[in-house]
Coordinates of C-alpha atoms and ligand atoms in Angstrom, one line a residue:
M1 CA 90.9 14.7 27.8
R2 CA 92.3 14.7 31.2
N3 CA 90.0 16.8 33.4
F4 CA 92.2 19.2 34.7
F5 CA 94.2 19.8 32.0
Q6 CA 93.8 22.7 30.3
S7 CA 90.9 22.2 28.0
L8 CA 90.3 22.8 23.7
R9 CA 91.4 26.5 23.0
T10 CA 89.4 28.2 19.8
R11 CA 90.5 31.2 18.4
V12 CA 88.0 32.5 16.6
G13 CA 89.2 35.9 14.7
V14 CA 87.0 38.0 12.1
G15 CA 91.0 37.8 9.9
M16 CA 91.7 34.7 10.7
L17 CA 88.2 32.9 11.1
M18 CA 89.5 29.3 12.1
T19 CA 88.5 27.2 14.6
V20 CA 91.2 25.6 15.9
W21 CA 88.7 23.3 18.4
S22 CA 91.1 21.2 17.1
I23 CA 94.6 21.5 17.9
A24 CA 94.5 20.1 21.6
A25 CA 96.5 21.2 24.6
A26 CA 99.6 19.3 23.6
H27 CA 101.0 17.8 27.3
A28 CA 104.3 16.0 27.9
Q29 CA 102.5 13.0 29.4
T30 CA 105.3 14.2 32.1
T31 CA 103.3 17.7 32.5
Q32 CA 100.1 16.8 34.4
G33 CA 98.0 19.4 36.5
T34 CA 98.6 22.9 35.2
L35 CA 97.2 26.0 33.6
V36 CA 98.2 28.6 31.4
L37 CA 96.9 32.1 31.8
T38 CA 97.5 34.8 30.3
G39 CA 98.3 38.2 31.5
A40 CA 99.6 36.2 35.1
D41 CA 101.7 38.8 36.3
R42 CA 98.3 41.3 36.0
R43 CA 96.6 40.0 39.0
P44 CA 96.8 40.5 42.4
A45 CA 99.0 38.4 44.1
T46 CA 100.8 37.4 47.5
S47 CA 104.3 36.2 46.8
L48 CA 106.3 34.0 47.4
Q49 CA 109.5 34.9 47.1
G50 CA 112.6 34.3 49.4
E51 CA 114.4 31.9 51.1
W52 CA 114.1 28.4 50.1
A53 CA 114.9 25.7 52.4
S54 CA 116.4 23.3 49.6
I55 CA 117.9 19.4 49.6
V56 CA 120.1 19.1 46.8
D57 CA 119.2 14.6 46.6
P58 CA 121.5 13.8 43.2
Y59 CA 120.0 10.3 43.4
F60 CA 116.6 11.4 44.1
S61 CA 116.3 9.6 46.5
G62 CA 113.7 12.0 47.5
L63 CA 110.6 10.5 45.0
F64 CA 111.9 7.7 44.1
S65 CA 112.4 4.2 46.3
F66 CA 115.9 1.8 46.7
H67 CA 114.1 -0.2 43.3
H68 CA 113.7 2.3 41.2
E69 CA 109.4 3.0 41.7
E70 CA 108.3 7.1 41.7
K71 CA 107.5 7.1 45.4
K72 CA 103.5 7.8 45.3
N73 CA 103.3 10.6 48.3
G74 CA 107.1 11.0 48.1
W75 CA 110.0 11.5 50.9
F76 CA 110.9 14.6 50.7
L77 CA 107.6 16.0 52.1
N78 CA 108.5 17.8 55.2
Y79 CA 107.2 15.4 57.5
K80 CA 107.8 16.4 60.8
A81 CA 109.7 13.1 62.4
K82 CA 108.2 12.5 66.1
P83 CA 109.3 10.5 69.0
G84 CA 108.2 7.3 68.7
D85 CA 108.3 7.1 64.8
P86 CA 108.4 3.3 63.2
F87 CA 111.0 4.8 61.1
P88 CA 113.4 7.5 61.0
T89 CA 112.7 10.2 59.3
E90 CA 116.2 12.1 57.6
Y91 CA 116.3 15.4 56.3
D92 CA 114.6 18.9 58.1
Y93 CA 113.7 21.9 56.5
A94 CA 113.7 23.7 58.7
K95 CA 117.8 23.0 59.4
A96 CA 118.4 23.1 56.1
P97 CA 120.5 25.2 53.9
K98 CA 118.3 28.7 51.8
L99 CA 118.0 29.1 48.5
K100 CA 116.6 32.3 47.5
V101 CA 113.1 32.2 45.0
P102 CA 113.4 33.7 42.4
G103 CA 117.6 32.7 40.9
D104 CA 118.6 29.6 39.6
W105 CA 120.7 27.4 42.1
N106 CA 124.5 27.5 40.1
T107 CA 125.5 30.8 41.3
Q108 CA 124.3 31.0 44.7
R109 CA 126.6 28.0 46.5
E110 CA 129.9 27.4 44.7
S111 CA 128.8 23.9 45.5
L112 CA 126.2 24.0 42.8
F113 CA 127.8 25.7 40.4
F114 CA 128.1 22.5 38.3
Y115 CA 125.3 21.2 39.6
E116 CA 123.0 19.0 37.4
G117 CA 119.9 17.2 39.0
P118 CA 117.2 17.4 41.5
V119 CA 116.9 20.0 44.5
W120 CA 113.6 19.8 46.8
Y121 CA 112.6 22.9 47.8
E122 CA 110.4 23.7 50.8
K123 CA 108.0 27.6 51.7
D124 CA 106.0 27.3 54.6
F125 CA 103.7 29.8 54.0
S126 CA 100.0 31.7 55.9
Y127 CA 96.9 31.5 53.9
Q128 CA 93.5 33.3 54.6
P129 CA 91.1 30.9 52.2
K130 CA 87.7 33.3 50.8
E131 CA 84.4 33.1 49.5
H132 CA 83.8 31.5 46.4
T133 CA 88.5 32.2 45.4
R134 CA 90.5 29.5 43.9
V135 CA 93.8 29.7 44.9
F136 CA 96.7 28.8 41.6
L137 CA 100.3 27.8 41.9
H138 CA 101.9 30.5 39.6
V139 CA 105.4 29.3 38.7
G140 CA 107.4 32.1 36.3
A141 CA 109.4 28.9 35.4
A142 CA 111.3 25.6 37.0
N143 CA 114.6 24.6 35.0
Y144 CA 113.6 22.1 34.0
H145 CA 111.9 19.1 35.5
S146 CA 109.6 19.8 37.9
W147 CA 106.9 18.1 40.7
F148 CA 104.7 20.3 43.4
W149 CA 103.2 20.1 46.5
V150 CA 100.9 21.6 48.9
N151 CA 100.6 21.0 52.0
G152 CA 101.6 17.1 51.2
K153 CA 99.5 17.1 48.8
K154 CA 100.4 16.6 44.8
V155 CA 99.6 19.6 42.8
C156 CA 101.2 19.2 39.8
E157 CA 104.3 18.2 36.8
H158 CA 105.9 20.1 35.0
E159 CA 108.5 19.3 31.9
G160 CA 111.0 22.2 29.9
G161 CA 113.0 25.3 31.5
F162 CA 111.0 28.5 29.9
T163 CA 107.5 28.5 29.7
A164 CA 105.3 29.4 32.8
F165 CA 102.4 27.3 34.3
N166 CA 99.9 27.3 36.8
C167 CA 98.7 24.9 39.6
E168 CA 95.5 24.9 40.7
V169 CA 95.5 24.1 44.8
T170 CA 92.0 25.6 45.9
S171 CA 91.2 21.9 47.6
V172 CA 94.5 21.8 49.6
I173 CA 95.4 24.9 50.8
H174 CA 93.6 25.5 54.5
G175 CA 93.7 29.0 57.0
G176 CA 96.3 29.4 58.9
D177 CA 99.6 28.0 58.2
N178 CA 100.5 25.6 55.4
F179 CA 103.9 24.6 53.8
V180 CA 104.8 23.8 49.3
V181 CA 107.6 21.4 48.3
A182 CA 109.4 21.9 45.3
A183 CA 111.7 19.2 43.2
V184 CA 113.0 20.6 40.9
D185 CA 115.6 18.4 37.4
N186 CA 117.7 19.8 35.5
T187 CA 119.5 16.7 34.7
R188 CA 119.3 17.2 30.9
R189 CA 118.5 14.7 28.8
E190 CA 118.5 13.0 25.3
D191 CA 114.5 13.4 24.8
N192 CA 114.6 16.5 26.5
V193 CA 113.5 20.4 24.9
P194 CA 116.6 21.4 24.7
T195 CA 118.8 18.3 24.4
L196 CA 121.7 16.9 25.5
E197 CA 124.0 19.3 23.6
T198 CA 122.7 23.5 24.0
D199 CA 126.1 26.7 24.3
W200 CA 124.3 27.9 27.7
W201 CA 125.1 26.8 30.8
N202 CA 121.9 24.6 32.5
Y203 CA 120.6 27.0 34.5
G204 CA 118.1 24.4 37.2
G205 CA 116.2 25.9 40.4
L206 CA 112.6 28.2 40.2
T207 CA 114.2 30.6 37.9
R208 CA 111.2 32.7 38.5
E209 CA 109.1 34.2 40.1
V210 CA 106.5 32.2 42.2
S211 CA 103.5 33.2 43.8
L212 CA 99.8 32.5 45.2
L213 CA 96.6 34.2 42.1
E214 CA 93.2 34.1 43.4
V215 CA 90.7 34.0 40.9
P216 CA 86.8 33.7 41.1
D217 CA 85.0 30.4 40.7
S218 CA 85.3 31.3 36.6
F219 CA 87.1 33.1 35.3
I220 CA 89.4 34.7 33.2
D221 CA 91.9 32.5 32.1
Q222 CA 93.2 33.6 28.3
Y223 CA 92.3 36.0 25.9
D224 CA 94.1 37.3 22.2
L225 CA 93.4 41.2 21.5
H226 CA 95.1 42.4 18.6
L227 CA 95.1 45.0 15.6
E228 CA 93.1 43.4 12.3
R229 CA 95.3 43.3 9.5
G230 CA 95.0 46.4 6.6
T231 CA 92.8 48.2 9.0
G232 CA 94.0 51.0 11.6
S233 CA 91.3 50.0 13.8
T234 CA 89.4 47.7 14.2
I235 CA 90.2 45.3 17.2
A236 CA 89.7 41.6 17.2
G237 CA 90.8 38.6 19.4
W238 CA 89.5 36.6 22.2
V239 CA 88.3 35.9 25.2
H240 CA 87.6 32.6 27.3
V241 CA 86.2 31.9 30.8
R242 CA 86.8 28.8 32.5
D243 CA 84.4 27.1 34.6
G244 CA 81.6 29.6 33.0
A245 CA 78.4 29.2 31.8
S246 CA 77.9 30.0 27.9
G247 CA 76.5 32.5 27.4
A248 CA 77.8 34.5 29.2
T249 CA 78.9 38.1 28.7
V250 CA 82.7 39.2 28.1
E251 CA 83.1 42.6 28.4
V252 CA 86.4 44.8 27.3
E253 CA 86.7 48.7 27.6
I254 CA 90.0 50.5 26.5
P255 CA 88.8 53.9 28.6
E256 CA 91.5 55.8 26.5
L257 CA 89.9 55.5 23.5
G258 CA 86.2 56.3 24.7
A259 CA 85.5 52.5 24.1
R260 CA 84.0 49.6 25.2
S261 CA 82.6 46.1 23.9
S262 CA 80.7 43.3 24.6
A263 CA 80.9 39.9 23.6
I264 CA 78.8 36.3 24.6
T265 CA 81.5 32.7 25.4
D266 CA 80.4 30.1 23.0
A267 CA 79.7 26.5 24.6
E268 CA 83.1 25.7 25.3
G269 CA 83.6 29.3 26.9
R270 CA 85.1 31.4 24.1
A271 CA 84.1 34.5 23.2
A272 CA 85.0 36.8 20.0
I273 CA 86.0 40.2 19.9
L274 CA 85.6 42.9 17.1
F275 CA 85.1 46.5 17.4
D276 CA 86.2 49.9 16.0
V277 CA 88.2 52.4 17.9
K278 CA 88.9 56.1 16.8
G279 CA 92.1 57.6 17.5
L280 CA 94.5 54.7 17.8
E281 CA 97.7 55.4 18.2
R282 CA 100.0 52.3 16.9
W283 CA 102.2 50.9 18.5
S284 CA 106.0 50.6 16.7
P285 CA 109.6 51.6 18.5
E286 CA 109.5 54.9 17.5
S287 CA 106.1 55.3 19.4
P288 CA 105.5 52.0 21.5
K289 CA 102.0 53.2 22.6
L290 CA 100.1 51.4 25.4
Y291 CA 96.8 51.5 26.6
K292 CA 95.3 50.0 29.2
V293 CA 92.4 47.4 28.3
E294 CA 90.1 46.2 31.1
L295 CA 88.7 42.7 30.3
R296 CA 86.0 41.4 32.7
A297 CA 83.6 39.3 33.4
G298 CA 80.9 37.8 35.5
T299 CA 83.2 39.0 39.1
D300 CA 86.2 38.9 37.3
S301 CA 88.8 41.5 35.8
I302 CA 91.9 42.4 34.4
D303 CA 93.8 45.1 33.8
E304 CA 96.2 44.8 30.7
L305 CA 98.4 46.9 29.4
I306 CA 98.6 46.5 25.2
G307 CA 100.2 47.9 22.0
F308 CA 98.1 47.4 19.0
R309 CA 100.1 47.3 15.7
T310 CA 100.0 44.6 12.9
V311 CA 103.2 43.1 11.5
E312 CA 102.9 41.4 7.7
T313 CA 105.4 40.1 5.1
R314 CA 104.2 41.5 1.3
G315 CA 107.2 39.5 -0.9
N316 CA 110.6 39.7 0.8
E317 CA 109.0 43.0 2.6
I318 CA 108.4 43.0 6.4
L319 CA 105.9 45.8 6.6
L320 CA 105.3 46.9 10.4
N321 CA 101.7 48.6 10.6
G322 CA 101.8 49.1 6.9
K323 CA 104.9 50.3 6.5
P324 CA 108.0 48.4 5.5
V325 CA 110.6 48.5 8.5
F326 CA 114.2 46.9 8.7
L327 CA 115.5 45.8 11.9
R328 CA 118.6 46.5 13.7
G329 CA 118.7 43.8 16.4
V330 CA 121.0 42.0 18.3
S331 CA 120.8 38.6 20.0
V332 CA 120.1 38.6 23.6
H333 CA 120.8 35.5 26.8
A334 CA 118.6 35.4 29.7
E335 CA 122.3 35.3 31.1
A336 CA 121.7 38.4 34.1
P337 CA 123.6 41.8 33.6
Y338 CA 127.0 42.0 36.6
R339 CA 125.7 39.9 39.2
T340 CA 125.8 36.5 35.9
G341 CA 123.3 33.6 36.5
R342 CA 119.4 33.2 34.8
A343 CA 118.0 37.0 34.1
Y344 CA 114.5 37.4 36.0
S345 CA 113.3 40.8 37.3
D346 CA 112.3 43.9 36.0
K347 CA 116.4 45.5 36.9
D348 CA 117.5 43.4 34.7
A349 CA 115.4 43.3 31.9
E350 CA 115.9 47.6 32.3
T351 CA 119.8 46.8 32.0
L352 CA 119.9 44.5 28.8
L353 CA 117.1 46.6 27.2
G354 CA 118.1 50.1 28.3
W355 CA 122.2 48.7 26.8
A356 CA 119.7 46.9 23.3
K357 CA 118.7 50.6 23.0
D358 CA 121.5 52.2 23.5
L359 CA 122.9 50.1 20.2
G360 CA 120.1 52.2 18.0
C361 CA 118.5 48.6 17.8
N362 CA 115.2 48.8 17.1
F363 CA 114.3 44.7 17.6
V364 CA 116.3 42.1 19.6
R365 CA 116.6 38.4 19.3
L366 CA 115.5 37.3 22.7
A367 CA 117.8 33.3 22.3
H368 CA 116.7 30.4 22.8
Y369 CA 114.3 29.6 24.5
P370 CA 111.1 32.2 25.9
H371 CA 111.9 35.1 28.2
A372 CA 110.8 35.9 31.1
E373 CA 107.1 38.3 30.9
T374 CA 109.4 41.2 32.6
M375 CA 111.6 41.0 29.7
L376 CA 108.7 40.8 27.1
R377 CA 107.0 43.7 28.8
A378 CA 109.9 46.6 29.3
A379 CA 110.0 45.8 25.0
D380 CA 106.5 46.1 25.0
R381 CA 107.8 49.9 27.0
L382 CA 110.7 50.7 25.7
G383 CA 109.6 50.4 22.0
L384 CA 111.2 47.7 20.6
L385 CA 110.4 44.2 18.1
V386 CA 111.3 40.6 19.2
W387 CA 111.7 37.1 18.1
S388 CA 111.0 34.2 20.6
E389 CA 111.8 31.3 20.4
N390 CA 110.8 27.8 21.3
P391 CA 113.7 25.4 22.1
V392 CA 114.1 23.5 20.3
Y393 CA 117.6 23.6 19.8
W394 CA 120.6 21.8 17.1
A395 CA 120.2 17.8 16.9
L396 CA 116.0 17.2 19.1
E397 CA 115.0 13.2 19.3
F398 CA 113.0 14.2 15.4
D399 CA 111.6 11.3 14.9
N400 CA 110.6 11.6 18.5
T401 CA 106.9 12.0 19.2
K402 CA 106.6 12.0 22.4
V403 CA 109.5 15.0 21.7
L404 CA 106.8 16.2 19.9
A405 CA 104.4 16.4 22.5
K406 CA 107.2 18.3 24.1
A407 CA 108.0 21.4 21.5
E408 CA 104.1 21.4 21.3
Q409 CA 103.6 21.5 24.8
Q410 CA 106.3 23.8 25.3
L411 CA 105.0 27.0 22.3
D412 CA 101.8 26.7 23.3
E413 CA 102.7 27.9 27.0
E414 CA 105.4 30.4 25.5
I415 CA 102.6 31.4 22.4
D416 CA 99.3 31.7 25.2
T417 CA 101.1 33.3 27.8
S418 CA 103.0 35.9 26.0
R419 CA 100.1 36.2 22.7
N420 CA 98.9 40.1 24.0
H421 CA 103.2 41.4 23.7
A422 CA 102.8 44.4 20.7
A423 CA 106.2 44.0 20.7
I424 CA 106.4 40.5 19.4
I425 CA 106.0 39.7 15.5
F426 CA 108.4 36.5 15.3
W427 CA 107.6 32.5 16.5
S428 CA 110.1 31.3 16.1
M429 CA 110.4 27.8 15.6
A430 CA 114.5 26.4 15.7
N431 CA 117.5 27.1 15.9
E432 CA 120.6 25.6 14.0
T433 CA 119.0 22.0 13.9
P434 CA 120.8 19.2 11.0
N435 CA 118.8 18.9 7.6
T436 CA 117.0 16.3 7.4
A437 CA 112.9 15.0 6.7
A438 CA 112.3 14.0 10.2
R439 CA 113.7 17.4 10.9
T440 CA 111.5 19.2 8.0
Q441 CA 108.5 17.3 9.4
F442 CA 108.7 18.2 13.2
I443 CA 109.3 21.2 12.7
D444 CA 106.5 22.0 9.9
T445 CA 104.4 20.8 12.3
L446 CA 105.6 23.0 14.9
A447 CA 104.8 25.9 12.8
S448 CA 102.2 24.5 11.7
R449 CA 100.7 24.7 14.5
A450 CA 101.4 28.3 15.4
R451 CA 99.6 29.7 12.6
G452 CA 96.3 28.2 14.6
L453 CA 97.3 29.5 17.3
D454 CA 98.6 33.1 16.3
G455 CA 97.6 34.3 12.8
T456 CA 98.8 37.6 13.7
R457 CA 102.3 36.7 13.9
L458 CA 105.3 36.1 11.1
I459 CA 106.7 32.7 12.2
T460 CA 110.6 31.8 10.8
A461 CA 113.5 29.9 12.6
A462 CA 117.6 30.5 12.8
L463 CA 119.1 28.4 9.2
L464 CA 121.8 26.9 8.6
V465 CA 123.7 27.7 5.6
R466 CA 125.8 25.5 3.2
A467 CA 128.3 26.9 1.2
D468 CA 129.8 26.3 -2.6
G469 CA 133.2 28.0 -2.8
N470 CA 133.2 31.5 -1.5
T471 CA 129.2 31.3 -2.1
K472 CA 127.0 31.0 1.2
I473 CA 123.8 29.0 -0.7
V474 CA 120.3 29.5 1.4
D475 CA 118.0 26.7 0.6
D476 CA 118.1 24.8 3.8
P477 CA 113.7 22.7 2.9
L478 CA 112.5 24.5 6.3
G479 CA 112.2 27.9 4.3
K480 CA 109.2 26.4 2.8
A481 CA 107.3 26.7 6.4
L482 CA 108.1 30.2 7.4
D483 CA 107.3 33.7 6.3
V484 CA 110.6 35.2 7.5
I485 CA 113.9 33.2 6.7
G486 CA 116.7 33.4 9.6
V487 CA 120.5 32.2 8.9
N488 CA 123.3 32.0 11.0
E489 CA 126.4 33.1 9.7
Y490 CA 130.7 32.9 11.3
I491 CA 132.9 34.1 9.0
G492 CA 135.4 35.1 9.7
W493 CA 134.9 33.4 13.1
Y494 CA 134.0 30.1 12.6
E495 CA 135.4 29.7 9.4
G496 CA 138.3 32.6 7.6
H497 CA 139.3 35.8 8.7
P498 CA 137.1 38.9 9.3
E499 CA 138.3 39.6 5.2
S500 CA 136.7 36.7 4.5
A501 CA 133.5 38.5 3.7
D502 CA 134.1 41.0 1.6
G503 CA 134.4 38.3 -1.3
T504 CA 131.7 35.9 0.0
Q505 CA 128.5 36.3 -2.5
W506 CA 125.1 34.8 -1.1
D507 CA 122.6 32.8 -3.5
I508 CA 119.3 33.2 -1.3
R509 CA 116.9 30.4 -2.9
Y510 CA 114.0 31.7 -1.4
N511 CA 111.7 35.3 -2.2
K512 CA 111.5 35.6 1.1
P513 CA 112.9 38.8 4.1
L514 CA 115.5 37.5 5.7
I515 CA 116.9 38.4 9.2
V516 CA 120.9 37.5 9.5
S517 CA 120.4 36.1 13.3
E518 CA 123.9 35.6 14.3
F519 CA 127.1 37.0 13.5
G520 CA 129.9 37.6 15.3
A521 CA 133.6 37.0 17.7
D522 CA 134.9 36.2 20.5
A523 CA 136.2 39.1 23.0
K524 CA 137.7 39.6 25.8
A525 CA 136.9 43.1 27.2
G526 CA 139.8 44.9 27.6
L527 CA 141.8 42.8 25.5
H528 CA 143.5 44.8 23.0
G529 CA 146.2 43.8 19.7
G530 CA 146.3 43.4 16.4
E531 CA 142.8 43.9 13.8
N532 CA 143.8 40.2 12.6
E533 CA 145.0 38.8 16.1
R534 CA 141.9 37.1 17.4
W535 CA 140.2 37.4 20.6
T536 CA 141.2 41.0 21.2
E537 CA 138.2 43.9 21.0
E538 CA 140.3 45.7 17.2
Y539 CA 139.5 41.2 15.9
Q540 CA 135.8 41.6 17.3
A541 CA 135.7 45.0 15.2
N542 CA 137.1 44.1 12.7
V543 CA 134.4 41.3 12.1
F544 CA 131.9 43.7 12.5
R545 CA 133.5 46.0 9.9
H546 CA 133.9 43.2 7.7
Q547 CA 130.3 41.5 8.1
L548 CA 128.1 44.8 7.7
P549 CA 128.7 46.3 4.5
M550 CA 129.0 42.4 2.7
L551 CA 125.1 41.4 4.4
N552 CA 124.6 45.4 3.3
K553 CA 124.7 43.8 -0.7
I554 CA 121.8 40.7 0.0
P555 CA 119.3 42.1 -1.4
Q556 CA 116.2 40.5 0.6
L557 CA 117.8 42.1 3.8
R558 CA 115.4 42.8 5.9
G559 CA 117.0 42.2 8.5
M560 CA 120.1 41.8 11.6
S561 CA 120.1 40.1 15.5
P562 CA 124.4 40.0 15.9
W563 CA 125.8 36.9 18.3
L564 CA 125.1 38.6 20.8
L565 CA 124.9 41.6 23.1
M566 CA 125.7 40.3 26.5
D567 CA 128.4 37.6 27.3
F568 CA 127.8 34.9 29.4
R569 CA 127.9 31.6 30.5
S570 CA 129.2 28.6 28.7
P571 CA 129.9 25.2 29.6
N572 CA 131.6 24.2 26.1
R573 CA 133.9 27.6 26.6
P574 CA 137.2 26.8 28.9
L575 CA 140.0 28.8 27.5
P576 CA 141.9 29.6 31.0
G577 CA 142.5 33.5 31.0
I578 CA 140.2 34.6 28.0
Q579 CA 136.4 32.3 28.7
D580 CA 136.4 30.8 31.8
E581 CA 133.2 29.9 31.2
F582 CA 132.1 32.3 29.4
N583 CA 131.1 33.1 25.8
R584 CA 132.6 36.0 25.0
K585 CA 130.6 37.1 21.3
G586 CA 128.9 40.0 23.6
L587 CA 129.6 44.0 22.2
I588 CA 129.5 44.2 26.3
S589 CA 130.7 41.6 28.9
D590 CA 129.2 40.3 32.0
Q591 CA 130.1 43.9 33.9
G592 CA 129.5 46.0 31.4
Q593 CA 132.4 47.2 29.8
K594 CA 131.5 47.8 26.0
K595 CA 133.5 46.7 23.1
A596 CA 135.2 47.9 20.5
A597 CA 132.8 46.0 18.1
F598 CA 130.1 48.2 20.2
Y599 CA 130.7 51.3 18.7
V600 CA 131.2 50.2 14.8
L601 CA 127.6 48.7 15.4
Q602 CA 126.3 51.1 16.9
R603 CA 128.1 53.8 14.7
A604 CA 126.0 51.8 11.4
Y605 CA 123.2 51.6 13.5
K606 CA 122.8 55.0 14.1
D607 CA 123.7 56.4 11.1
G608 CA 122.5 54.3 9.0
T609 CA 124.1 53.0 6.8
I610 CA 122.3 49.4 7.6
G611 CA 119.1 49.3 7.2
K612 CA 118.0 51.6 5.1
A613 CA 114.2 50.4 4.8
D614 CA 112.5 53.4 7.0
Ligands
LIG701 C1 125.8 29.3 17.1 C2 124.3 28.9 18.2 C3 124.5 30.0 19.2 C4 126.1 29.6 19.6 C5 127.4 30.8 19.0 C6 128.5 30.5 19.4 O1 125.3 29.8 16.1 O2 123.3 29.3 17.9 O3 124.0 29.6 20.7 O4 126.3 30.5 21.1 O5 127.0 30.3 17.6 O6 129.1 29.6 19.2 O7 128.8 31.6 19.9

């Protein structure tokens, strides 16, 4: 076990007595020196946001020599040239152009719009060390492969573009002036997760917040607090204290409920939490009640905001707080409204999820990768149930064990970072993967891993359907590994006409809840014409008018998340004057124009024609 890697994790919940000592943290070889922190955004932080100096380095000559050996100490590490140096220094961050962090580089500089490759970032900052205080560099996300140095010393490396990680810098940071250098490479490779083809723009860079977090010598790195299934009043979970002595006391308090519980850590630093509370108001879309929860261990403390609810299935029903629920949803990409580029801010989240609420949604499918904590906090606040997805998208190298390790690592990071969001009810393992034995084995492994890490939520994936004449058949063997089946279909767009839905039968070979996780059509906002004229708003609306009654006839239908809320950039969409590198299946354009189909779906969601369950 690699010492500065995140050690074994355990979870002991009374509801699910399941030691997961055996589930060692998965790390791709290309992820080193990183730690997953739950609730990092609830800790006091020194932000490193703003302008960073940048060097575009297409040949990665800042890291690899002319014989392609990795330079142990790299080159672009902010060395200040001195007169008389026996070697030339061929870069100077002080004179280098700037890039904003957080932010993708593609929408910040015309010349970087299509750029895929390495970019170097440098930021000077001052810091005053404190007694008994450890410092971590927190990175909300860096797409795709990133390396970090502080004061010229390498502190970590990370692969994966959509999950947060933290790197300890206590031993390399000092009083006064310091600097951090990052290399971020968004080159697409076969054995990446996701792999070469995606229907979204490969926005590169330090795409989410970067900051310095301070914690005491031993501190709470992860915790899980949830409402025990089958109860309305039992809080269960665990708290893990890193580098603390076993037998330490952990306290969890919910002041508003006058509830407090303490527990003792075991040899692994984990304390099992189980206590009853009175007067708990359960979280739901109708009343998204969040409680301030204080966690304390030694000199460390975290103030969290948590909603308590249960979710489970019963036959082909989805039960939220024990009651059947129908998921009136929409799919959402992390594309920033109006300015476009990778979404990251509270404002981006409020705008996107505000539109979903306008639509009459109680559910959003956050596609196809883990979204920012800002989005999940907003979903908790606004009362939107969430489908969160690991970027196992289309045709990965499913027979490559290194690729499995990368997918496991990203899944671990997703779950351990976001496990306390009441809004998240689904961990989605994949989207539209080919029906091969290697694929099924690969995702089976991920699904059981996810269940081992978190037994309080439902496991799903978006499957492809096959057709036999007018009958759509849902029998992908992967369905066996799932609690809830997601299916994508594009009747009326990639196949047939809007009316084709009228005569379509569905043959669902699983007695499980079904969610139609994608359907829709492209339309250019403001382009009008006949309802059978592709690319017009009328055509898109017509597709929805025929889809909804068809789907409503499916007995197992328990939800839907049409594709999708807002137009988003994709390199696969070059149609001039209509797509212009945007996928135009949004119900709203990237500039906020609501299309005719938005109102078709809104009416169906608001007048209850869709989803009579709740
Ligand atoms: C696919 C895929 C999406 C894609 C959509 C489309 O189903 O899951 O990522 O954007 O179809 O073609 O518009």
